């Protein structure tokens, strides 16, 4: 699963910005990946400005207040779908709110159509959405949580790669500081501390929430990677290689249960 | 299930017309119904101009050519959803393409979220869409076919009321001619003949296709009604009454297996 963070293609300070050229650049990279590994990729679009814009200043008394998110993120999915089609691959947007809802013990999802799209080599295009809660209202179901609905035996093994505007979880106060190479999904406290310390200057906005979501996915068996997005990258095909074989020039934070295969990072062991 | 035909709220000769005032009037009528019978109504929006506009002049060589329909009809659903919310009820759009796909033996659907919305008294807002075919392409799944996905034991008995721009299946060449009161779902040939004879002057466009779809639903146990839409109607509550109790002033064509309870029509027996 590849998630492109909204911050890479839009300015979250606005309510409706989406950079069509950036979308096209990333879509072209993902299209190459889908052509190379047909039926093995699922795309998750970050909500970006449109998503955030639709859920600002919600009326707390209205349990359906977040409904606008399903419309806003459909527009985001459609922009990506159009770009994927222009890049020459078949892609299809899927409204997560129609296939997911909350139960007492978590999210229940029916992924029949997603699974069939994959079998046909079509790229499913998902996004964050609002979902029906166990209590009958709606709540925000952010795009970092969406990959969780696809962690199941029929699709295993699952890798979730989140492209964002920082090169991973930073160990210091600037982007020049090294990236934390590994978060043990069974002991994420040290990484949490790092993110908390970073909160003051962190420009990625929601690394804490992202970390929580990815730790939960990793505990269910997924291998999660946070890395920087580069719309001008030569390619993304390394994403389907064992993580030990990823280019040394690509910093990342791996969030997983297994011991990380690459331990030559400058800050190895701090997690 | 209540379907409001696209012809009632848009001009199908254009590619993008939607009459916001007409949508608001019908939404207000449906909202009254939902308040009176919470959790018992499902709304199906006809695609109208936006739907038709998105699938005109498709490239026959492109098996994903009808993809635009899922975006166009999402916009239609959102317009209705907004109007329902303004009319004071909770409603939620559901992308049919995400929960339905074609199998060798028909359409497979997962209606978990729809069922849960009903349980919470929320109005599910559906529409026609494109669906994945058994062969891996996409095909148009018109709004007259959508109610079929909800004919199942857990929701029985199901009544499907289609509001359109004619008062039912006409027995003659003008709207002043009587309406065929009943189509026997097990012997629809006489009604077919009528629709074929009418094709020359028929302004409702697709009564033949509508009839086929409703006959199929009736054969699966639904009680189907085609009747005229009136945005200024006093109310729609009769729709939840036994059909024998509907106002005499409301002409309709019943498509069902059972013998029709009302046989005082001027053209009774012709079907």
Coordinates of N, CA and C in Angstrom, one line a residue, chain B residues 23-224:
Chain B
X23 N -34.9 19.4 -6.6 CA -34.3 18.5 -5.7 C -34.7 18.8 -4.3
X24 N -34.7 20.1 -3.9 CA -35.1 20.5 -2.6 C -36.6 20.1 -2.3
X25 N -37.5 20.3 -3.3 CA -38.9 20.0 -3.1 C -39.1 18.5 -2.8
X26 N -38.4 17.7 -3.7 CA -38.6 16.2 -3.5 C -37.9 15.8 -2.2
X27 N -36.8 16.4 -1.9 CA -36.0 16.0 -0.6 C -36.9 16.3 0.6
X28 N -37.7 17.4 0.5 CA -38.5 17.7 1.6 C -39.6 16.7 1.8
X29 N -40.2 16.2 0.7 CA -41.2 15.1 0.7 C -40.6 13.8 1.3
X30 N -39.5 13.5 0.8 CA -38.8 12.2 1.3 C -38.4 12.4 2.8
X31 N -38.0 13.6 3.2 CA -37.6 13.8 4.6 C -38.8 13.6 5.5
X32 N -40.0 14.0 5.1 CA -41.2 13.8 5.9 C -41.4 12.3 6.1
X33 N -41.2 11.6 5.0 CA -41.4 10.1 5.0 C -40.4 9.4 6.0
X34 N -39.2 9.9 5.9 CA -38.1 9.3 6.8 C -38.4 9.6 8.2
X35 N -38.9 10.8 8.5 CA -39.2 11.2 9.9 C -40.4 10.3 10.4
X36 N -41.3 10.0 9.5 CA -42.5 9.2 9.9 C -42.2 7.7 10.0
X37 N -41.3 7.3 9.1 CA -41.0 5.8 9.1 C -39.4 5.7 9.2
X38 N -38.8 6.1 10.3 CA -37.4 6.1 10.3 C -36.7 4.7 10.1
X39 N -35.7 4.7 9.3 CA -35.0 3.5 9.1 C -35.6 2.5 8.1
X40 N -36.7 3.0 7.5 CA -37.4 2.1 6.5 C -37.3 2.5 5.1
X41 N -36.7 3.6 4.8 CA -36.6 4.1 3.4 C -35.1 4.2 3.0
X42 N -34.9 3.8 1.7 CA -33.6 3.9 1.0 C -33.9 4.8 -0.2
X43 N -33.0 5.7 -0.5 CA -33.3 6.6 -1.6 C -32.3 6.3 -2.7
X44 N -32.9 6.3 -3.9 CA -32.0 6.0 -5.1 C -32.2 7.2 -6.1
X45 N -31.1 7.9 -6.4 CA -31.2 9.1 -7.2 C -31.0 8.7 -8.7
X46 N -31.9 9.1 -9.6 CA -31.6 8.9 -11.0 C -30.4 9.7 -11.4
X47 N -29.7 9.3 -12.4 CA -28.5 9.9 -12.8 C -28.7 11.3 -13.5
X48 N -29.9 11.4 -14.2 CA -30.2 12.6 -14.8 C -29.2 13.0 -15.8
X49 N -29.1 14.3 -16.0 CA -28.2 14.9 -17.0 C -26.7 14.6 -16.7
X50 N -26.4 14.7 -15.4 CA -25.0 14.4 -15.1 C -24.6 13.0 -15.4
X51 N -25.5 12.0 -15.0 CA -25.2 10.6 -15.3 C -25.1 10.3 -16.8
X52 N -26.1 10.8 -17.5 CA -26.1 10.5 -18.9 C -25.0 11.2 -19.6
X53 N -24.7 12.5 -19.2 CA -23.6 13.2 -19.8 C -22.3 12.6 -19.7
X54 N -22.1 11.8 -18.6 CA -20.8 11.2 -18.4 C -20.6 9.9 -19.2
X55 N -21.6 9.4 -19.7 CA -21.5 8.1 -20.5 C -21.9 8.2 -21.9
X56 N -22.0 9.5 -22.4 CA -22.3 9.7 -23.8 C -21.0 9.5 -24.6
X57 N -21.1 8.9 -25.8 CA -20.0 8.8 -26.7 C -18.8 8.1 -26.1
X58 N -19.0 6.9 -25.4 CA -17.9 6.2 -24.8 C -17.1 5.5 -25.9
X59 N -15.8 5.4 -25.6 CA -14.9 4.6 -26.5 C -15.1 3.1 -26.2
X60 N -15.7 2.5 -27.2 CA -16.0 1.0 -27.1 C -14.8 0.2 -26.8
X61 N -13.6 0.7 -27.2 CA -12.4 -0.1 -27.1 C -11.8 0.0 -25.7
X62 N -12.4 0.9 -24.9 CA -11.8 1.1 -23.5 C -12.8 0.5 -22.5
X63 N -12.4 -0.6 -21.9 CA -13.3 -1.4 -21.0 C -13.5 -0.6 -19.7
X64 N -12.8 0.5 -19.5 CA -13.0 1.3 -18.3 C -13.6 2.6 -18.7
X65 N -14.2 2.7 -19.9 CA -14.7 4.0 -20.4 C -15.8 4.6 -19.5
X66 N -16.6 3.7 -18.9 CA -17.7 4.2 -18.1 C -17.3 4.7 -16.7
X67 N -16.0 4.7 -16.4 CA -15.6 5.1 -15.0 C -16.1 6.4 -14.6
X68 N -16.2 7.4 -15.5 CA -16.7 8.7 -15.2 C -18.0 8.7 -14.5
X69 N -18.8 7.7 -14.7 CA -20.1 7.6 -14.1 C -20.1 7.6 -12.6
X70 N -19.0 7.0 -12.0 CA -18.9 6.9 -10.6 C -18.7 8.3 -9.9
X71 N -18.0 9.1 -10.7 CA -17.8 10.5 -10.2 C -19.0 11.4 -10.4
X72 N -19.6 11.2 -11.6 CA -20.8 12.0 -11.9 C -22.0 11.7 -11.0
X73 N -22.2 10.4 -10.7 CA -23.3 10.1 -9.8 C -23.0 10.3 -8.4
X74 N -21.7 10.4 -8.0 CA -21.4 10.8 -6.7 C -21.8 12.3 -6.4
X75 N -21.6 13.1 -7.5 CA -22.0 14.5 -7.4 C -23.5 14.6 -7.2
X76 N -24.2 13.7 -8.0 CA -25.7 13.7 -7.9 C -26.1 13.3 -6.5
X77 N -25.5 12.3 -5.9 CA -25.8 11.8 -4.6 C -25.6 12.9 -3.6
X78 N -24.4 13.6 -3.8 CA -24.1 14.6 -2.8 C -25.1 15.8 -2.8
X79 N -25.6 16.1 -4.0 CA -26.6 17.2 -4.1 C -27.8 16.8 -3.3
X80 N -28.3 15.5 -3.5 CA -29.4 15.0 -2.7 C -29.1 15.0 -1.2
X81 N -28.0 14.5 -0.9 CA -27.6 14.4 0.5 C -27.6 15.8 1.2
X82 N -27.1 16.7 0.5 CA -27.1 18.1 1.1 C -28.6 18.6 1.2
X83 N -29.4 18.3 0.3 CA -30.8 18.7 0.4 C -31.5 18.0 1.5
X84 N -31.2 16.7 1.7 CA -31.8 16.0 2.8 C -31.4 16.6 4.1
X85 N -30.1 16.9 4.2 CA -29.6 17.5 5.5 C -30.3 18.8 5.7
X86 N -30.5 19.6 4.7 CA -31.2 20.9 4.8 C -32.6 20.7 5.2
X87 N -33.2 19.6 4.8 CA -34.6 19.2 5.2 C -34.6 18.6 6.6
X88 N -33.5 18.5 7.2 CA -33.5 18.1 8.6 C -33.4 16.7 9.0
X89 N -33.0 15.8 8.0 CA -32.8 14.4 8.3 C -31.3 14.1 8.0
X90 N -30.9 13.0 8.6 CA -29.6 12.5 8.4 C -29.6 11.5 7.2
X91 N -28.7 11.8 6.3 CA -28.6 11.0 5.0 C -27.1 10.8 4.7
X92 N -26.8 9.8 4.0 CA -25.4 9.5 3.7 C -25.3 8.9 2.3
X93 N -24.4 9.5 1.4 CA -24.2 8.9 0.1 C -23.4 7.6 0.2
X94 N -23.7 6.6 -0.7 CA -23.0 5.4 -0.7 C -22.6 5.1 -2.2
X95 N -21.3 4.9 -2.4 CA -20.9 4.6 -3.8 C -21.2 3.1 -4.1
X96 N -22.1 2.9 -5.0 CA -22.5 1.5 -5.3 C -21.4 0.7 -5.9
X97 N -20.5 1.4 -6.7 CA -19.4 0.7 -7.3 C -18.4 0.1 -6.2
X98 N -18.5 0.6 -5.0 CA -17.6 0.1 -4.0 C -18.1 -1.1 -3.3
X99 N -19.5 -1.3 -3.4 CA -20.1 -2.4 -2.6 C -20.7 -3.5 -3.5
X100 N -20.7 -3.2 -4.8 CA -21.3 -4.1 -5.8 C -20.3 -4.5 -6.9
X101 N -20.3 -5.7 -7.3 CA -19.6 -6.1 -8.5 C -20.3 -7.3 -9.2
X102 N -20.0 -7.5 -10.4 CA -20.7 -8.5 -11.2 C -20.0 -9.8 -11.0
X103 N -20.8 -10.9 -10.8 CA -20.3 -12.2 -10.8 C -20.8 -13.0 -12.0
X104 N -20.4 -14.2 -12.2 CA -21.0 -14.9 -13.3 C -22.5 -15.0 -13.3
X105 N -23.0 -15.1 -12.1 CA -24.5 -15.3 -11.9 C -25.2 -14.1 -11.5
X106 N -24.7 -12.9 -11.7 CA -25.4 -11.7 -11.3 C -24.6 -10.7 -10.5
X107 N -25.2 -9.9 -9.7 CA -24.5 -8.9 -9.0 C -24.3 -9.3 -7.5
X108 N -23.1 -9.2 -7.1 CA -22.8 -9.5 -5.6 C -22.7 -8.2 -4.9
X109 N -23.4 -8.0 -3.8 CA -23.3 -6.8 -3.1 C -23.1 -7.0 -1.6
X110 N -22.3 -6.1 -1.0 CA -22.2 -6.1 0.5 C -23.0 -4.9 1.0
X111 N -24.1 -5.1 1.7 CA -24.9 -4.0 2.2 C -24.8 -3.8 3.7
X112 N -23.7 -4.2 4.2 CA -23.5 -4.0 5.7 C -23.7 -2.6 6.2
X113 N -23.1 -1.7 5.5 CA -23.2 -0.3 6.0 C -24.6 0.3 5.7
X114 N -25.2 -0.1 4.6 CA -26.6 0.4 4.3 C -27.5 -0.1 5.4
X115 N -27.3 -1.4 5.8 CA -28.2 -2.0 6.8 C -28.0 -1.3 8.1
X116 N -26.7 -0.9 8.4 CA -26.5 -0.2 9.7 C -27.0 1.2 9.7
X117 N -26.9 1.9 8.5 CA -27.5 3.2 8.4 C -29.0 3.1 8.7
X118 N -29.7 2.1 8.1 CA -31.1 2.0 8.4 C -31.4 1.8 9.8
X119 N -30.6 0.9 10.5 CA -30.8 0.6 11.9 C -30.7 1.9 12.7
X120 N -29.9 2.9 12.2 CA -29.7 4.1 13.0 C -30.7 5.2 12.5
X121 N -31.6 4.8 11.6 CA -32.5 5.8 11.2 C -32.0 6.8 10.1
X122 N -30.8 6.5 9.6 CA -30.2 7.4 8.6 C -30.7 6.9 7.2
X123 N -30.9 7.9 6.3 CA -31.3 7.6 4.9 C -30.1 7.3 4.0
X124 N -30.0 6.1 3.6 CA -28.9 5.8 2.6 C -29.3 6.4 1.2
X125 N -28.3 7.1 0.6 CA -28.5 7.7 -0.7 C -27.7 7.0 -1.7
X126 N -28.4 6.2 -2.6 CA -27.7 5.4 -3.6 C -27.9 6.0 -5.0
X127 N -27.3 5.5 -6.0 CA -27.5 5.9 -7.4 C -27.0 4.9 -8.3
X128 N -27.3 5.0 -9.6 CA -26.6 4.2 -10.6 C -25.1 4.4 -10.6
X129 N -24.4 3.5 -11.1 CA -22.9 3.6 -11.0 C -22.3 2.7 -12.2
X130 N -21.0 2.6 -12.2 CA -20.4 1.6 -13.0 C -19.9 0.5 -12.1
X131 N -20.0 -0.7 -12.5 CA -19.6 -1.8 -11.7 C -18.6 -2.7 -12.5
X132 N -17.7 -3.3 -11.7 CA -16.7 -4.2 -12.2 C -17.5 -5.5 -12.8
X133 N -17.2 -5.8 -14.0 CA -17.8 -7.0 -14.6 C -17.0 -8.3 -14.3
X134 N -17.7 -9.4 -14.6 CA -17.0 -10.7 -14.3 C -15.7 -10.8 -15.2
X135 N -15.7 -10.1 -16.3 CA -14.6 -10.1 -17.2 C -13.5 -9.1 -16.8
X136 N -13.7 -8.3 -15.8 CA -12.7 -7.4 -15.4 C -12.8 -6.0 -15.9
X137 N -13.8 -5.7 -16.7 CA -14.0 -4.3 -17.2 C -15.1 -3.6 -16.3
X138 N -15.5 -2.5 -16.8 CA -16.6 -1.8 -16.1 C -17.9 -1.8 -17.0
X139 N -19.0 -1.9 -16.4 CA -20.2 -1.6 -17.2 C -21.2 -0.7 -16.4
X140 N -22.1 -0.1 -17.1 CA -23.1 0.8 -16.5 C -24.1 -0.1 -15.7
X141 N -24.3 0.3 -14.5 CA -25.3 -0.3 -13.6 C -26.3 0.7 -13.3
X142 N -27.4 0.8 -14.1 CA -28.3 1.9 -14.0 C -29.1 1.9 -12.7
X143 N -29.6 3.1 -12.4 CA -30.3 3.3 -11.1 C -31.6 2.4 -11.0
X144 N -32.2 2.0 -12.1 CA -33.3 1.1 -12.0 C -32.9 -0.3 -11.5
X145 N -31.7 -0.6 -11.7 CA -31.2 -1.9 -11.2 C -30.7 -1.9 -9.8
X146 N -30.3 -0.7 -9.3 CA -29.7 -0.6 -8.0 C -30.6 -1.2 -6.8
X147 N -32.0 -1.0 -6.9 CA -32.7 -1.5 -5.7 C -32.6 -3.1 -5.6
X148 N -32.2 -3.7 -6.7 CA -32.1 -5.2 -6.6 C -31.1 -5.6 -5.6
X149 N -30.1 -4.8 -5.3 CA -29.1 -5.2 -4.3 C -29.6 -5.3 -2.9
X150 N -30.8 -4.7 -2.7 CA -31.4 -4.6 -1.3 C -32.5 -5.6 -1.2
X151 N -32.8 -6.4 -2.2 CA -33.9 -7.4 -2.0 C -33.3 -8.6 -1.3
X152 N -33.5 -8.7 -0.1 CA -32.9 -9.9 0.7 C -33.8 -10.0 1.9
X153 N -33.7 -11.2 2.5 CA -34.6 -11.5 3.6 C -34.5 -10.5 4.8
X154 N -33.3 -10.1 5.1 CA -33.2 -9.2 6.2 C -33.9 -7.9 6.1
X155 N -34.2 -7.5 4.9 CA -34.9 -6.2 4.6 C -36.4 -6.4 4.2
X156 N -36.8 -7.7 4.0 CA -38.1 -7.9 3.4 C -39.2 -7.5 4.4
X157 N -40.4 -7.2 3.9 CA -40.8 -7.1 2.5 C -40.3 -5.8 1.9
X158 N -39.9 -5.8 0.6 CA -39.4 -4.6 -0.1 C -40.4 -4.1 -1.1
X159 N -40.6 -2.8 -1.0 CA -41.4 -2.1 -2.0 C -40.5 -1.1 -2.7
X160 N -40.5 -1.1 -4.0 CA -39.7 -0.2 -4.8 C -40.6 0.8 -5.6
X161 N -40.6 2.0 -5.2 CA -41.4 3.0 -5.8 C -40.6 3.9 -6.7
X162 N -40.9 3.9 -8.0 CA -40.1 4.7 -9.0 C -41.0 5.9 -9.4
X163 N -40.5 7.1 -9.0 CA -41.2 8.3 -9.4 C -40.6 8.8 -10.8
X164 N -41.5 9.0 -11.7 CA -41.0 9.4 -13.0 C -41.8 10.5 -13.6
X165 N -41.6 10.8 -14.9 CA -42.3 11.9 -15.5 C -43.6 11.5 -16.2
X166 N -43.9 10.3 -16.1 CA -45.3 9.8 -16.6 C -45.9 9.1 -15.4
X167 N -47.3 9.0 -15.5 CA -48.0 8.5 -14.3 C -48.0 6.9 -14.1
X168 N -47.2 6.3 -15.0 CA -47.1 4.8 -15.0 C -46.9 4.4 -16.4
X169 N -47.1 3.1 -16.6 CA -47.0 2.6 -18.0 C -48.3 2.9 -18.7
X170 N -48.2 3.8 -19.7 CA -49.4 4.3 -20.4 C -50.0 3.2 -21.4
X171 N -51.3 3.2 -21.5 CA -51.9 2.2 -22.4 C -52.2 2.8 -23.8
X172 N -51.9 4.1 -24.0 CA -52.1 4.7 -25.3 C -51.0 5.7 -25.6
X173 N -51.3 6.5 -26.5 CA -50.2 7.3 -27.1 C -50.1 8.7 -26.4
X174 N -50.9 9.0 -25.4 CA -50.8 10.3 -24.8 C -50.8 10.1 -23.3
X175 N -50.4 11.1 -22.5 CA -50.4 11.0 -21.1 C -51.8 11.0 -20.5
X176 N -52.8 11.3 -21.4 CA -54.2 11.3 -20.9 C -54.8 9.9 -21.0
X177 N -54.1 9.0 -21.7 CA -54.6 7.7 -21.8 C -54.4 7.0 -20.4
X178 N -55.3 6.0 -20.2 CA -55.2 5.3 -18.8 C -53.8 4.7 -18.6
X179 N -53.5 4.4 -17.4 CA -52.3 3.8 -17.0 C -52.6 2.3 -16.8
X180 N -51.7 1.5 -17.3 CA -51.8 0.0 -17.0 C -51.7 -0.2 -15.5
X181 N -52.7 -0.8 -14.9 CA -52.7 -0.9 -13.4 C -51.7 -2.0 -12.9
X182 N -51.5 -3.1 -13.7 CA -50.7 -4.2 -13.2 C -49.9 -4.9 -14.3
X183 N -48.7 -5.2 -13.9 CA -47.9 -6.1 -14.8 C -47.6 -7.3 -14.0
X184 N -48.0 -8.4 -14.5 CA -47.7 -9.7 -13.9 C -46.2 -10.0 -14.1
X185 N -45.5 -10.1 -13.0 CA -44.1 -10.3 -13.1 C -43.7 -11.6 -13.8
X186 N -44.6 -12.5 -13.7 CA -44.4 -13.8 -14.4 C -44.9 -13.9 -15.8
X187 N -45.5 -12.8 -16.3 CA -45.9 -12.8 -17.6 C -45.9 -11.3 -18.1
X188 N -44.7 -10.7 -18.3 CA -44.7 -9.3 -18.6 C -44.8 -9.0 -20.1
X189 N -45.1 -10.1 -20.9 CA -45.1 -9.8 -22.4 C -46.1 -8.8 -22.8
X190 N -47.4 -8.8 -22.3 CA -48.3 -7.8 -22.7 C -47.9 -6.4 -22.4
X191 N -47.3 -6.2 -21.3 CA -46.8 -4.9 -20.9 C -45.6 -4.5 -21.8
X192 N -44.8 -5.4 -22.1 CA -43.7 -5.2 -23.1 C -44.2 -4.7 -24.4
X193 N -45.3 -5.3 -24.9 CA -45.9 -5.0 -26.2 C -46.3 -3.5 -26.1
X194 N -46.9 -3.2 -25.0 CA -47.5 -1.8 -24.8 C -46.3 -0.8 -24.9
X195 N -45.2 -1.2 -24.2 CA -44.1 -0.2 -24.1 C -43.5 -0.1 -25.5
X196 N -43.4 -1.3 -26.2 CA -42.8 -1.2 -27.6 C -43.7 -0.3 -28.5
X197 N -45.0 -0.5 -28.4 CA -45.9 0.3 -29.2 C -45.8 1.7 -28.9
X198 N -45.5 2.0 -27.7 CA -45.4 3.4 -27.2 C -44.1 4.0 -27.6
X199 N -43.1 3.2 -27.9 CA -41.7 3.7 -28.0 C -41.6 4.9 -28.9
X200 N -42.4 4.9 -29.9 CA -42.3 6.0 -30.9 C -42.6 7.4 -30.3
X201 N -43.5 7.4 -29.4 CA -43.9 8.8 -28.8 C -43.4 8.9 -27.4
X202 N -43.0 7.8 -26.8 CA -42.7 7.8 -25.4 C -41.6 8.9 -25.0
X203 N -41.9 9.7 -24.1 CA -41.0 10.7 -23.7 C -40.2 10.4 -22.5
X204 N -40.6 9.3 -21.9 CA -39.9 8.9 -20.6 C -38.5 8.2 -20.9
X205 N -38.3 8.0 -22.2 CA -37.0 7.6 -22.6 C -36.7 6.1 -22.5
X206 N -36.8 5.6 -21.3 CA -36.3 4.3 -21.1 C -37.3 3.4 -20.3
X207 N -38.6 3.5 -20.6 CA -39.6 2.7 -19.9 C -39.4 1.2 -20.1
X208 N -38.9 0.9 -21.3 CA -38.6 -0.5 -21.6 C -37.6 -1.1 -20.6
X209 N -36.5 -0.4 -20.5 CA -35.4 -0.8 -19.6 C -35.9 -0.8 -18.1
X210 N -36.6 0.2 -17.8 CA -37.2 0.3 -16.4 C -38.1 -1.0 -16.2
X211 N -38.9 -1.3 -17.1 CA -39.8 -2.4 -17.0 C -39.0 -3.7 -16.8
X212 N -38.0 -3.9 -17.6 CA -37.2 -5.1 -17.4 C -36.6 -5.2 -16.0
X213 N -36.1 -4.1 -15.6 CA -35.4 -4.1 -14.3 C -36.4 -4.4 -13.2
X214 N -37.6 -3.8 -13.2 CA -38.6 -3.9 -12.2 C -39.2 -5.3 -12.2
X215 N -39.4 -5.9 -13.4 CA -39.9 -7.2 -13.5 C -38.9 -8.2 -12.8
X216 N -37.6 -8.0 -13.0 CA -36.6 -8.8 -12.4 C -36.7 -8.7 -10.9
X217 N -36.9 -7.4 -10.4 CA -37.0 -7.2 -8.9 C -38.2 -7.9 -8.4
X218 N -39.3 -7.8 -9.1 CA -40.6 -8.4 -8.7 C -40.5 -9.9 -8.6
X219 N -39.8 -10.5 -9.6 CA -39.6 -11.9 -9.6 C -38.9 -12.4 -8.4
X220 N -38.1 -11.5 -7.8 CA -37.3 -11.8 -6.6 C -38.1 -11.5 -5.3
X221 N -39.3 -11.0 -5.5 CA -40.2 -10.8 -4.3 C -40.5 -9.4 -4.0
X222 N -40.0 -8.4 -4.7 CA -40.3 -7.0 -4.4 C -41.6 -6.6 -5.0
X223 N -42.3 -5.7 -4.4 CA -43.5 -5.1 -5.0 C -43.0 -3.8 -5.6
X224 N -43.2 -3.7 -6.9 CA -42.6 -2.5 -7.6 C -43.8 -1.6 -8.2

